[in-house]
mmCIF file of C-alpha atoms in Angstrom:
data_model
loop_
_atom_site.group_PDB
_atom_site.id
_atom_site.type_symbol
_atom_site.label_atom_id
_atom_site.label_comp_id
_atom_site.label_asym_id
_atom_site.label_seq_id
_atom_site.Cartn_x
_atom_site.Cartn_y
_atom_site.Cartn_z
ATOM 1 C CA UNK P 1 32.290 -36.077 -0.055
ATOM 2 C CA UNK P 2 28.854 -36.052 -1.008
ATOM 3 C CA UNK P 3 27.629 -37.333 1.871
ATOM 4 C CA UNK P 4 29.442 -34.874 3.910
ATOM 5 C CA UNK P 5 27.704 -31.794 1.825
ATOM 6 C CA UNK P 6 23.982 -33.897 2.571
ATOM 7 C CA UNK P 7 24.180 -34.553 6.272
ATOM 8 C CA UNK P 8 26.988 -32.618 7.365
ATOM 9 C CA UNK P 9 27.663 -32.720 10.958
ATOM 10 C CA UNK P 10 26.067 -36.969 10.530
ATOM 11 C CA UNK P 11 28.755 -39.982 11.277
ATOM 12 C CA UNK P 12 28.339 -42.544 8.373
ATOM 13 C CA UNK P 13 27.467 -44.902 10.594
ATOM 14 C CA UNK P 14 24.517 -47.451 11.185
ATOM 15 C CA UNK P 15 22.744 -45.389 13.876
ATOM 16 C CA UNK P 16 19.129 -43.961 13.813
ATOM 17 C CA UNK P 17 18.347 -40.262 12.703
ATOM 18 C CA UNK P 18 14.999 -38.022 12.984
ATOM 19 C CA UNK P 19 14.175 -35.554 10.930
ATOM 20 C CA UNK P 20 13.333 -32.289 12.017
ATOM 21 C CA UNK P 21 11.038 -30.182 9.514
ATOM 22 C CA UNK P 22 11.615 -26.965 11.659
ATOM 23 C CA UNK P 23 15.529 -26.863 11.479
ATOM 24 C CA UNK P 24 15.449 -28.666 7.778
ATOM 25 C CA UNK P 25 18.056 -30.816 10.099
ATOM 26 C CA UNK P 26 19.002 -34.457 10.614
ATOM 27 C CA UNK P 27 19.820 -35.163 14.440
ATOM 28 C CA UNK P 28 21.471 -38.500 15.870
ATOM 29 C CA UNK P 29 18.893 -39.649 17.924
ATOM 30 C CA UNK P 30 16.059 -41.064 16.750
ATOM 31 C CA UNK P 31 12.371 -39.949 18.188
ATOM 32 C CA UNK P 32 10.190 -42.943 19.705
ATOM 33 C CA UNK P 33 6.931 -40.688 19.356
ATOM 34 C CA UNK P 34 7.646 -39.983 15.556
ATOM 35 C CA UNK P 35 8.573 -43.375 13.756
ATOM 36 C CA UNK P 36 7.313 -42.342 10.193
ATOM 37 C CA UNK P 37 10.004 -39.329 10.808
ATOM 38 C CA UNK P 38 13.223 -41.969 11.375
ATOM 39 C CA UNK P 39 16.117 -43.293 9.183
ATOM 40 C CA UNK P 40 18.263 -45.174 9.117
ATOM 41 C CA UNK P 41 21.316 -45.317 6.549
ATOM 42 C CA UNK P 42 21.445 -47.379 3.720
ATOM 43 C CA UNK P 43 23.916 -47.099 0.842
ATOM 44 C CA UNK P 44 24.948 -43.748 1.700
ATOM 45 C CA UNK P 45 21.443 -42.715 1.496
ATOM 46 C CA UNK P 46 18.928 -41.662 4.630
ATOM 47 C CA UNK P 47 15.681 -44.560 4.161
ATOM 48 C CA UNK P 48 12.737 -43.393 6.250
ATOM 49 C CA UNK P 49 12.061 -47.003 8.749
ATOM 50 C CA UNK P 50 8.605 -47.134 8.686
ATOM 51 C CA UNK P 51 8.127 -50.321 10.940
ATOM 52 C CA UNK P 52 8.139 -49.881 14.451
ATOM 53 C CA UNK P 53 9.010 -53.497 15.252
ATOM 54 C CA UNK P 54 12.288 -52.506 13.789
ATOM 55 C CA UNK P 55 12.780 -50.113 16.853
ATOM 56 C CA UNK P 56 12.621 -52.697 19.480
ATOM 57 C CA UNK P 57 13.793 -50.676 22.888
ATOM 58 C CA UNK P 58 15.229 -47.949 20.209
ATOM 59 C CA UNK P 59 18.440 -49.799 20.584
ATOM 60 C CA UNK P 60 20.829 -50.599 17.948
ATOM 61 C CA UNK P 61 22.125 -53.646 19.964
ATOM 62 C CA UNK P 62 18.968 -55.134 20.416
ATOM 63 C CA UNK P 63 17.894 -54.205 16.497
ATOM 64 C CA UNK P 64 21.159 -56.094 15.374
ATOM 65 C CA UNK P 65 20.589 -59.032 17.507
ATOM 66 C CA UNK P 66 17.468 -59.473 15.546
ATOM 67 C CA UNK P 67 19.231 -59.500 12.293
ATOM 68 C CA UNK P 68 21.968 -62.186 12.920
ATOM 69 C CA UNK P 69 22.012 -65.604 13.991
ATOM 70 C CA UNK P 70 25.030 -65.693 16.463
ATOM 71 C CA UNK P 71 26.943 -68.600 18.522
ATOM 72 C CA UNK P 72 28.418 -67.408 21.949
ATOM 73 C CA UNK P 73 31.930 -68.656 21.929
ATOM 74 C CA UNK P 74 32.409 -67.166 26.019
ATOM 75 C CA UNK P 75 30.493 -65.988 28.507
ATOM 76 C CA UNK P 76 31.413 -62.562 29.644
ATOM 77 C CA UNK P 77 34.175 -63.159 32.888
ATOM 78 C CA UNK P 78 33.271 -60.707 34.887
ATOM 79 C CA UNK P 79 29.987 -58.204 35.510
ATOM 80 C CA UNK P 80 29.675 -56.005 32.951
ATOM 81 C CA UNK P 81 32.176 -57.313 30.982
ATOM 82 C CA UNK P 82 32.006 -58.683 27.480
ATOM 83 C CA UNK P 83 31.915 -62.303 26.239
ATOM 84 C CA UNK P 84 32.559 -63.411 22.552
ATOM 85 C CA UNK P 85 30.106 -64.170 19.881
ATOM 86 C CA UNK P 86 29.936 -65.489 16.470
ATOM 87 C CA UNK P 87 27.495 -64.583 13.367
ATOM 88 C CA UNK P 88 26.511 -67.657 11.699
ATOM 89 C CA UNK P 89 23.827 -66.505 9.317
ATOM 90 C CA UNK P 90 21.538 -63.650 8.725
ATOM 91 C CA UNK P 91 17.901 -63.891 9.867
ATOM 92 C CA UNK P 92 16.276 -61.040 8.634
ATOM 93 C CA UNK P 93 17.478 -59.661 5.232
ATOM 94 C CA UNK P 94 15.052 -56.639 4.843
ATOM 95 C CA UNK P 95 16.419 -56.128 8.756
ATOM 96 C CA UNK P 96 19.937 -56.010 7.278
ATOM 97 C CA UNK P 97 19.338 -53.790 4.612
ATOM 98 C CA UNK P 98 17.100 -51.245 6.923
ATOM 99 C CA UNK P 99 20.513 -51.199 9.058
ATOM 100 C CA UNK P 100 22.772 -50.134 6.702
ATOM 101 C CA UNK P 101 24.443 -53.932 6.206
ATOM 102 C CA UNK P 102 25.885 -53.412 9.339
ATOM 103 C CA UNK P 103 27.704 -56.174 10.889
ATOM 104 C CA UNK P 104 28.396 -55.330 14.806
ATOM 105 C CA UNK P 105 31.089 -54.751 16.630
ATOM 106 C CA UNK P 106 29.028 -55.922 19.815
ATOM 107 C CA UNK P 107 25.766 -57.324 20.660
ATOM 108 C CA UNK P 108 23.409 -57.505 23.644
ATOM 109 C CA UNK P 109 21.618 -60.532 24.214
ATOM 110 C CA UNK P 110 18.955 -60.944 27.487
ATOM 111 C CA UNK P 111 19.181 -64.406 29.116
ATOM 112 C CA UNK P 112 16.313 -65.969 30.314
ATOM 113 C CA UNK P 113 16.520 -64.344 34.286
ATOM 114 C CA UNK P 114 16.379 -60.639 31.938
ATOM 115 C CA UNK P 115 19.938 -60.033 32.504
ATOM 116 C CA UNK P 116 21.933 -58.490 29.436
ATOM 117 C CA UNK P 117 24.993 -59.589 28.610
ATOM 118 C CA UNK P 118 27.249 -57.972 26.319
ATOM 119 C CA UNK P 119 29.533 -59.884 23.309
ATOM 120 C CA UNK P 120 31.750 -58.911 21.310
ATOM 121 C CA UNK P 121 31.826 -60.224 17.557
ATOM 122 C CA UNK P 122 35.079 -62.100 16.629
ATOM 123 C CA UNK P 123 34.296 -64.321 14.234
ATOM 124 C CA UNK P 124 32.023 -63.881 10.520
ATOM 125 C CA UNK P 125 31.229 -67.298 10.304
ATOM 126 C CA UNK P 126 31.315 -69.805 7.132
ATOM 127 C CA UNK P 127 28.636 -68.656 4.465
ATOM 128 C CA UNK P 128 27.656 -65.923 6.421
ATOM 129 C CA UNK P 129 25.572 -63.777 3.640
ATOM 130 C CA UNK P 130 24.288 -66.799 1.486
ATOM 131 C CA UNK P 131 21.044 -66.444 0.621
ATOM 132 C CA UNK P 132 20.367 -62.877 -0.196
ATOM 133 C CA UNK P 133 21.944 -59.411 -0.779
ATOM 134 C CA UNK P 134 24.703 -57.080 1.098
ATOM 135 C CA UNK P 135 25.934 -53.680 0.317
ATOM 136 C CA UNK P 136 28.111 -52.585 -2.184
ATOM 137 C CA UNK P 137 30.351 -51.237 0.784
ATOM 138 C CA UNK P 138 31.185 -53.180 3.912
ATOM 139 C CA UNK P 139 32.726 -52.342 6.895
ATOM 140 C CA UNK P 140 34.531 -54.990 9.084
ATOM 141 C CA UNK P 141 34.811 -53.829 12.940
ATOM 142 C CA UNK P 142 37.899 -53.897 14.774
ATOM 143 C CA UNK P 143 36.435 -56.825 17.035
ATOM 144 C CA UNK P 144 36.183 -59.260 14.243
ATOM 145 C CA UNK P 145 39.744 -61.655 14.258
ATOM 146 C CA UNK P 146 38.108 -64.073 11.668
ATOM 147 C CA UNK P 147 36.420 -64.671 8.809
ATOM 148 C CA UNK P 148 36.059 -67.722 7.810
ATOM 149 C CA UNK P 149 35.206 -70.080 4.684
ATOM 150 C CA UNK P 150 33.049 -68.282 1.885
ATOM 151 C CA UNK P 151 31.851 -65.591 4.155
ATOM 152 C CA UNK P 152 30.940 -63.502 1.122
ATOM 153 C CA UNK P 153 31.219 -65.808 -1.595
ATOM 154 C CA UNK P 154 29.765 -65.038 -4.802
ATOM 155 C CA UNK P 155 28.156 -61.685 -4.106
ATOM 156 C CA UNK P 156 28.538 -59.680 -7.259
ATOM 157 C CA UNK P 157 27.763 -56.579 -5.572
ATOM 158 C CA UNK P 158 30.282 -56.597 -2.937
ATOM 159 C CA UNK P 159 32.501 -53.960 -4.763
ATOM 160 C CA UNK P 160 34.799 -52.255 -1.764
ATOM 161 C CA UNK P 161 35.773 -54.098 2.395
ATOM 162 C CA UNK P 162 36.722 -51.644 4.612
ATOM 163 C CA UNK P 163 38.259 -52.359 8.137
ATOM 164 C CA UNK P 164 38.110 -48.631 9.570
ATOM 165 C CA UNK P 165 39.305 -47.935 12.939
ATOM 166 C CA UNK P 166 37.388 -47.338 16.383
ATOM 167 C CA UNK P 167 37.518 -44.519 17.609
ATOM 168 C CA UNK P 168 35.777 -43.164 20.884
ATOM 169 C CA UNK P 169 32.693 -40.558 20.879
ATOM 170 C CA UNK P 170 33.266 -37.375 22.395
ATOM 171 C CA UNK P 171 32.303 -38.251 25.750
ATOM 172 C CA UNK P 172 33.348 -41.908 25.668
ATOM 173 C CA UNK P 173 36.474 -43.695 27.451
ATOM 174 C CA UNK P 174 38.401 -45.978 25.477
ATOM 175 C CA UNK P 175 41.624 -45.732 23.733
ATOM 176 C CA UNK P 176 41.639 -46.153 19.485
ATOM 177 C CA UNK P 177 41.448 -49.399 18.412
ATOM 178 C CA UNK P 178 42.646 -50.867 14.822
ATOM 179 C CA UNK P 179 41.115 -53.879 12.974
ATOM 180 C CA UNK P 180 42.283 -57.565 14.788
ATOM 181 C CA UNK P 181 41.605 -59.556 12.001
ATOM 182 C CA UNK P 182 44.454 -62.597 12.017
ATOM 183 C CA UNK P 183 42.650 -64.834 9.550
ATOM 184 C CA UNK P 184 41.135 -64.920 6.734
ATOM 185 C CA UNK P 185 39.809 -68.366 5.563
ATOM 186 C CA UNK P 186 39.287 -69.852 1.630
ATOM 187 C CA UNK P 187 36.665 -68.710 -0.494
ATOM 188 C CA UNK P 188 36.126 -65.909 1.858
ATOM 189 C CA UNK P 189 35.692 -63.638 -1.152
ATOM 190 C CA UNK P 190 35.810 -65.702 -3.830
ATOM 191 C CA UNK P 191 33.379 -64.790 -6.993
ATOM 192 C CA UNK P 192 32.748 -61.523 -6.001
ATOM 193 C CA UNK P 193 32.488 -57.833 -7.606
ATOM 194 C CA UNK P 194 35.595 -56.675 -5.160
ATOM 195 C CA UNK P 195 37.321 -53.255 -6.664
ATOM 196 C CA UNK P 196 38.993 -52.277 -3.381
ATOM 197 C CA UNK P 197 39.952 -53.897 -0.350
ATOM 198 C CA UNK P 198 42.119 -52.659 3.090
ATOM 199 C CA UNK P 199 44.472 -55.727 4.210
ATOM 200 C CA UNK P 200 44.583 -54.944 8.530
ATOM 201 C CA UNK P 201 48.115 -54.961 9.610
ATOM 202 C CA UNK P 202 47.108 -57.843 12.265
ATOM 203 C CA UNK P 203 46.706 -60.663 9.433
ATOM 204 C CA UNK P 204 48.763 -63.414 8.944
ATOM 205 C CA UNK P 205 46.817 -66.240 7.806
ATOM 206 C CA UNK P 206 44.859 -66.203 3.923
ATOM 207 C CA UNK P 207 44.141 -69.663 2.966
ATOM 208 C CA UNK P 208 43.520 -71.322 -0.353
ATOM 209 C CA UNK P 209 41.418 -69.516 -2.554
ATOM 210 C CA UNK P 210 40.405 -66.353 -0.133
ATOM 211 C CA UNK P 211 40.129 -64.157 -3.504
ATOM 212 C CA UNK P 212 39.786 -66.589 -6.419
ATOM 213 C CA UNK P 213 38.077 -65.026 -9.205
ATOM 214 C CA UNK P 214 38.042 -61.305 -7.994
ATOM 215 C CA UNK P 215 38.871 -59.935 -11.433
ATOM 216 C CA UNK P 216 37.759 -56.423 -11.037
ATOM 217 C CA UNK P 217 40.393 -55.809 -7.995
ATOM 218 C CA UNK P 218 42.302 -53.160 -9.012
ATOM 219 C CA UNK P 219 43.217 -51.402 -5.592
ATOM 220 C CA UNK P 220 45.028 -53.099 -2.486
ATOM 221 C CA UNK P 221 45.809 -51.425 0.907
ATOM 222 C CA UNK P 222 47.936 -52.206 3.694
ATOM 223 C CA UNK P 223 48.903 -49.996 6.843
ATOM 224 C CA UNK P 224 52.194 -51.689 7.122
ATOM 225 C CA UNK P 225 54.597 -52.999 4.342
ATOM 226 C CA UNK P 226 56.581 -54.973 7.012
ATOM 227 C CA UNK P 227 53.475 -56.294 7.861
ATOM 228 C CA UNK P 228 52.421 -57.303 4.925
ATOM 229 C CA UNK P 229 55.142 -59.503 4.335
ATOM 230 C CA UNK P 230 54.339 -61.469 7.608
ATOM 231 C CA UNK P 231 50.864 -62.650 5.798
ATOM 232 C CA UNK P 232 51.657 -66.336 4.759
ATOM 233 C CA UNK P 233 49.340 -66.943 1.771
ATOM 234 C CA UNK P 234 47.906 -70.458 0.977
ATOM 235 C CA UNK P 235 48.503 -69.975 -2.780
ATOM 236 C CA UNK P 236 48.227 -67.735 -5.708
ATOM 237 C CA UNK P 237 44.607 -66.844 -5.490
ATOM 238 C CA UNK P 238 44.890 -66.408 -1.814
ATOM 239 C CA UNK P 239 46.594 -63.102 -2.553
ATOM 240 C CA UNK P 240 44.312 -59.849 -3.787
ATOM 241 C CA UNK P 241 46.744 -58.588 -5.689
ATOM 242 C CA UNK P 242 47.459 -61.751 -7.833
ATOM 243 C CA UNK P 243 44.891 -60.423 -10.642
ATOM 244 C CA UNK P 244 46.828 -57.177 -11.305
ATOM 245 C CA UNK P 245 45.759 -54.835 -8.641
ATOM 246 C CA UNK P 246 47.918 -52.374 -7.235
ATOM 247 C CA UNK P 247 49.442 -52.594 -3.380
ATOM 248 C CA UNK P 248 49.111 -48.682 -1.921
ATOM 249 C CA UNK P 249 50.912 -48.536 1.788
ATOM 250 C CA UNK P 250 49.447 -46.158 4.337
ATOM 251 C CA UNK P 251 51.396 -44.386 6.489
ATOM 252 C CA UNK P 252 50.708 -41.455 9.417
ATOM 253 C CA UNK P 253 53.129 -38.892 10.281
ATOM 254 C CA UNK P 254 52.493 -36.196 12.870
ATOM 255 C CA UNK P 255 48.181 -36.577 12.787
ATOM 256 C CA UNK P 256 48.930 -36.902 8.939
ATOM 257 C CA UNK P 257 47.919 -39.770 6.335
ATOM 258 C CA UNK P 258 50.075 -40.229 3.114
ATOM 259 C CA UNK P 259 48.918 -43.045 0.495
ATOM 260 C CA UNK P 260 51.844 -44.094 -2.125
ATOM 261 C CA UNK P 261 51.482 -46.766 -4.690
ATOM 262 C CA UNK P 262 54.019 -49.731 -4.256
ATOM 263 C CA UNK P 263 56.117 -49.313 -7.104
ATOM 264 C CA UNK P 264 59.841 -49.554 -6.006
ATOM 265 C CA UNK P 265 61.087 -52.362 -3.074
ATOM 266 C CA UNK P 266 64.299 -51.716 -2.076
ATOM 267 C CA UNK P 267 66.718 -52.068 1.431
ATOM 268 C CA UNK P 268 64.968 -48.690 2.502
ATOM 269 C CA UNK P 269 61.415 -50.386 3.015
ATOM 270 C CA UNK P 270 62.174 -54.429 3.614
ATOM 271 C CA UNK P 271 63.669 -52.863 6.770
ATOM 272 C CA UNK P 272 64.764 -55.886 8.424
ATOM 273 C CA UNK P 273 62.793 -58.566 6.842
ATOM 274 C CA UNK P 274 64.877 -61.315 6.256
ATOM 275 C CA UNK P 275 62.365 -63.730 3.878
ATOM 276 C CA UNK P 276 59.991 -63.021 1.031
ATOM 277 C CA UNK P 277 57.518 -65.358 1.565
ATOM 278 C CA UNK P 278 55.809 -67.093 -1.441
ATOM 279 C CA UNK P 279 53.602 -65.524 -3.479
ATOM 280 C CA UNK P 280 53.666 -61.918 -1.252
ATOM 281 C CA UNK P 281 53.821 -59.817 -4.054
ATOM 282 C CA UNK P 282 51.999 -62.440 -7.165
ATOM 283 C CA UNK P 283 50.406 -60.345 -9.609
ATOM 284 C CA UNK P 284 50.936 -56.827 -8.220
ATOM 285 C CA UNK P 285 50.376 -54.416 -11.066
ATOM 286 C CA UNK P 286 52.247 -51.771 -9.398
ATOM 287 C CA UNK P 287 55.264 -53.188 -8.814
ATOM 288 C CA UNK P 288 58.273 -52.098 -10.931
ATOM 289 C CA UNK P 289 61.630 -52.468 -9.639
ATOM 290 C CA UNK P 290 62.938 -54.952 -6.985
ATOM 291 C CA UNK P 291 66.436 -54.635 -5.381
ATOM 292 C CA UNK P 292 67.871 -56.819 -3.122
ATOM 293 C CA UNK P 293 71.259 -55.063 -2.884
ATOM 294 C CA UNK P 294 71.862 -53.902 1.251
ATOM 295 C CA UNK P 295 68.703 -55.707 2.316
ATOM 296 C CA UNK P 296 68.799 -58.321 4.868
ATOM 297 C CA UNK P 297 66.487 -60.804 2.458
ATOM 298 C CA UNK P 298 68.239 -64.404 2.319
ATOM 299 C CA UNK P 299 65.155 -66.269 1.529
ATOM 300 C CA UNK P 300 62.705 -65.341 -1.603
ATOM 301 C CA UNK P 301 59.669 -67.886 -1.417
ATOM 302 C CA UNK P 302 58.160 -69.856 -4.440
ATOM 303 C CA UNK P 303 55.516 -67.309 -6.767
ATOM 304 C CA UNK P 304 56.141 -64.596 -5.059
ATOM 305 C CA UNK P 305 56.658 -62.364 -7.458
ATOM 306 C CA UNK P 306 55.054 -64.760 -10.287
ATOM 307 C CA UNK P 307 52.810 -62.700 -13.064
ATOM 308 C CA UNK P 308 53.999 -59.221 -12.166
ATOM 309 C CA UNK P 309 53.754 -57.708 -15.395
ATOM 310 C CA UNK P 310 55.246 -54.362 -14.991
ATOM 311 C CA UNK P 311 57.919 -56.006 -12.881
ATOM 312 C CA UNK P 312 61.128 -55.156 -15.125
ATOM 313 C CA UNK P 313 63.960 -54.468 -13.225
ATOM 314 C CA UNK P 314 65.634 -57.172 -10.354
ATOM 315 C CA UNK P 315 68.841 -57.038 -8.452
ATOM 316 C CA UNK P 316 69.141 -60.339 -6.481
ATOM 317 C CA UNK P 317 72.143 -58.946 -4.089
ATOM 318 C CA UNK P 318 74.598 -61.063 -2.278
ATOM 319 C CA UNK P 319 72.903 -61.675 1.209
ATOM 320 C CA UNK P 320 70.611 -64.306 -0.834
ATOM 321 C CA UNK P 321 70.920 -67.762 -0.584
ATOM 322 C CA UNK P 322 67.752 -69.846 -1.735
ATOM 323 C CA UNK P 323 65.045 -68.778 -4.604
ATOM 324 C CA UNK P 324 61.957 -70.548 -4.839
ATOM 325 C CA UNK P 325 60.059 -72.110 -7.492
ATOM 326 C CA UNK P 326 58.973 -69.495 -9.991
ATOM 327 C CA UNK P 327 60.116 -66.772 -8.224
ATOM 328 C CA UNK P 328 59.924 -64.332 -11.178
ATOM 329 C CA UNK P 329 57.833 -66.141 -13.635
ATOM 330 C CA UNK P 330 55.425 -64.352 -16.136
ATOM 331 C CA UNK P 331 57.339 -60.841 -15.381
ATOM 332 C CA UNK P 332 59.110 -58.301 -17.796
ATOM 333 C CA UNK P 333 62.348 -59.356 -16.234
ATOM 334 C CA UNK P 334 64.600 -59.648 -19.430
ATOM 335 C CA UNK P 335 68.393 -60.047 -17.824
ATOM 336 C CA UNK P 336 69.197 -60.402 -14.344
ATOM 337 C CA UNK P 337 72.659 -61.197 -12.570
ATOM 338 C CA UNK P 338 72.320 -64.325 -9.768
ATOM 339 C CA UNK P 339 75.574 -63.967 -7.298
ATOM 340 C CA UNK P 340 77.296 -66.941 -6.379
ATOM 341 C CA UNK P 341 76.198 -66.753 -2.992
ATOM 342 C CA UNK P 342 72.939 -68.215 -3.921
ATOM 343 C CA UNK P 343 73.211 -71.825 -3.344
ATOM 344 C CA UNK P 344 69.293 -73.235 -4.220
ATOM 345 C CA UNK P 345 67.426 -71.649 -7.623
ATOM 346 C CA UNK P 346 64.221 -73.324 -8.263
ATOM 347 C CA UNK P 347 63.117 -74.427 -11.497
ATOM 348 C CA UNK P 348 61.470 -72.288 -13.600
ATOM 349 C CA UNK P 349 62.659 -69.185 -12.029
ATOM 350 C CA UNK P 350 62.213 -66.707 -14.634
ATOM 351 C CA UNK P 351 59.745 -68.940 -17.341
ATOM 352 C CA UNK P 352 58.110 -67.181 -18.931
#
């Protein structure tokens, strides 16, 4: 990438850099003594930080805790150990731009006896960046579980949501960890400039209206088809692909990552999944053939293959016994064959 030909060597992450004019070098560690001399990232781009209040201790904890307003939700248990914490707003927006639009995976807050304690953040909390501007990229942490109700409503500029992975520094204990996110709540990203979005394999929750109005999405990831068909969406908008975007499943083999477009479901990747829950696949511009023949599927939900419009080809399959409410509606579907085994067809199952 370009950034990798810039700064080689550099994480793109939201740490501190000096400059060093003998070497011609970026380093990771920023230099109290030299503050005109320190960047941070922002946009992909080094920005020199030329206010020393934005320093603190040097600390990117402390730095962050002076960008967000947060709610503890727990204490931390035990010494040393880490509570949870919730961002309810942003405090300082040039703060949050000088930091990259980070949002933290942990924050350090002193009480008043000068003890830190450390917090983990769970939760993005309702409205979270009203009021002023975020990057065109974001990156969730692994720590976050929820984000709720119009957390990054209407922001234009929002184009691509990342949930990358943690991984430990050289040096540092801890085992990988992948994105916990179990819910996310209406509006979350309703009205904004989304292009590209990674679904974590931990969700199952996306409630009414999560991506209403996202009419540039075009590109939809998940780690896990299986997975994927565990989310239960609230309705049609709830799903990202319901404007036409494509669904792209990541797998890993042997330390390697493979990317294929969604176009074909068949018995070889529903696996075991016995339901197709309504609206999973609503609007998926990839999707071209579905057959049900060998599966294990019983159960397709209401929608949830509704406005699939290079959806051409079904085989319903004799293991099925109930279709939902507009099951194929607003597809190419021209003829299809429905066994006698399937004893409830909702209206208006192919209208359309």
């Amino acid at each position: 990438s370009a950034w990798d030909v810039q700064y080689p060597d550099l994480p793109l992450k939201g740490y501190y850099y000096n400059y060093n004019h003998d070497t011609g070098k970026y380093s990771d560690k920023a230099n109290p003594t030299d503050i005109a001399e320190n960047y941070r990232i922002v946009d992909g781009q080094m920005v020199r930080v030329d206010s020393i209040s934005l320093y603190a201790d040097y600390s990117m904890v402390v730095v962050l805790s002076d960008v967000y307003e947060t709610v503890v939700t727990a204490e931390p248990s035990t010494a040393g150990g880490y509570g949870t914490i919730t961002l309810t707003a942003v405090k300082d927006w040039d703060k949050l731009r000088t930091s990259g639009y980070l949002i933290p995976d942990e924050i350090t807050v002193e009480d008043d006896e000068g003890i830190e304690k450390k917090y983990r953040v769970t939760v993005l909390g309702p409205n979270l960046f009203d009021g002023g501007t975020i990057g065109a990229t974001m990156e969730i942490p692994w720590t976050v579980k929820r984000i709720n109700k119009a957390a990054f409503k209407g922001h234009s500029e929002l184009k691509k949501v990342k949930f990358p992975d943690w991984e430990p520094e050289e040096g540092e204990d801890g085992e990988p960890k992948k994105s916990q996110l179990s819910t996310i709540d209406a509006q979350a990203f309703m009205d904004t400039g989304l292009e590209e979005i990674d679904i974590p394999s931990a969700v199952r929750t996306v409630r009414q209206g999560a991506f209403a109005n996202c009419n540039g999405l075009k590109k939809v990831s998940t780690r896990s088809l299986l997975d994927w068909m565990r989310i239960s969406f609230g309705d049609v908008a709830c799903n990202p692909l319901y404007k036409g975007a494509d669904l792209w499943v990541v797998t890993e083999e042997e330390e390697e990552t493979f990317t294929d477009k969604l176009e074909v479901l068949n018995s070889e990747n529903l696996g075991t999944t016995g339901e197709i829950k309504p609206y999973a696949f609503a609007g998926c511009g990839s999707l071209k053939t579905v057959d049900f023949g060998n599966s294990a599927v019983t159960k397709i939900g209401r929608e949830a293959f509704t406005a699939n419009e290079a959806l051409a080809t079904v085989s319903i399959g004799h293991g099925i016994s109930e279709i939902g409410r507009a099951a194929f509606s607003n597809t190419a579907v021209a003829e299809v064959s429905v066994p006698n085994e399937v004893q409830v067809v909702g209206e208006f199952m192919f209208n359309g």
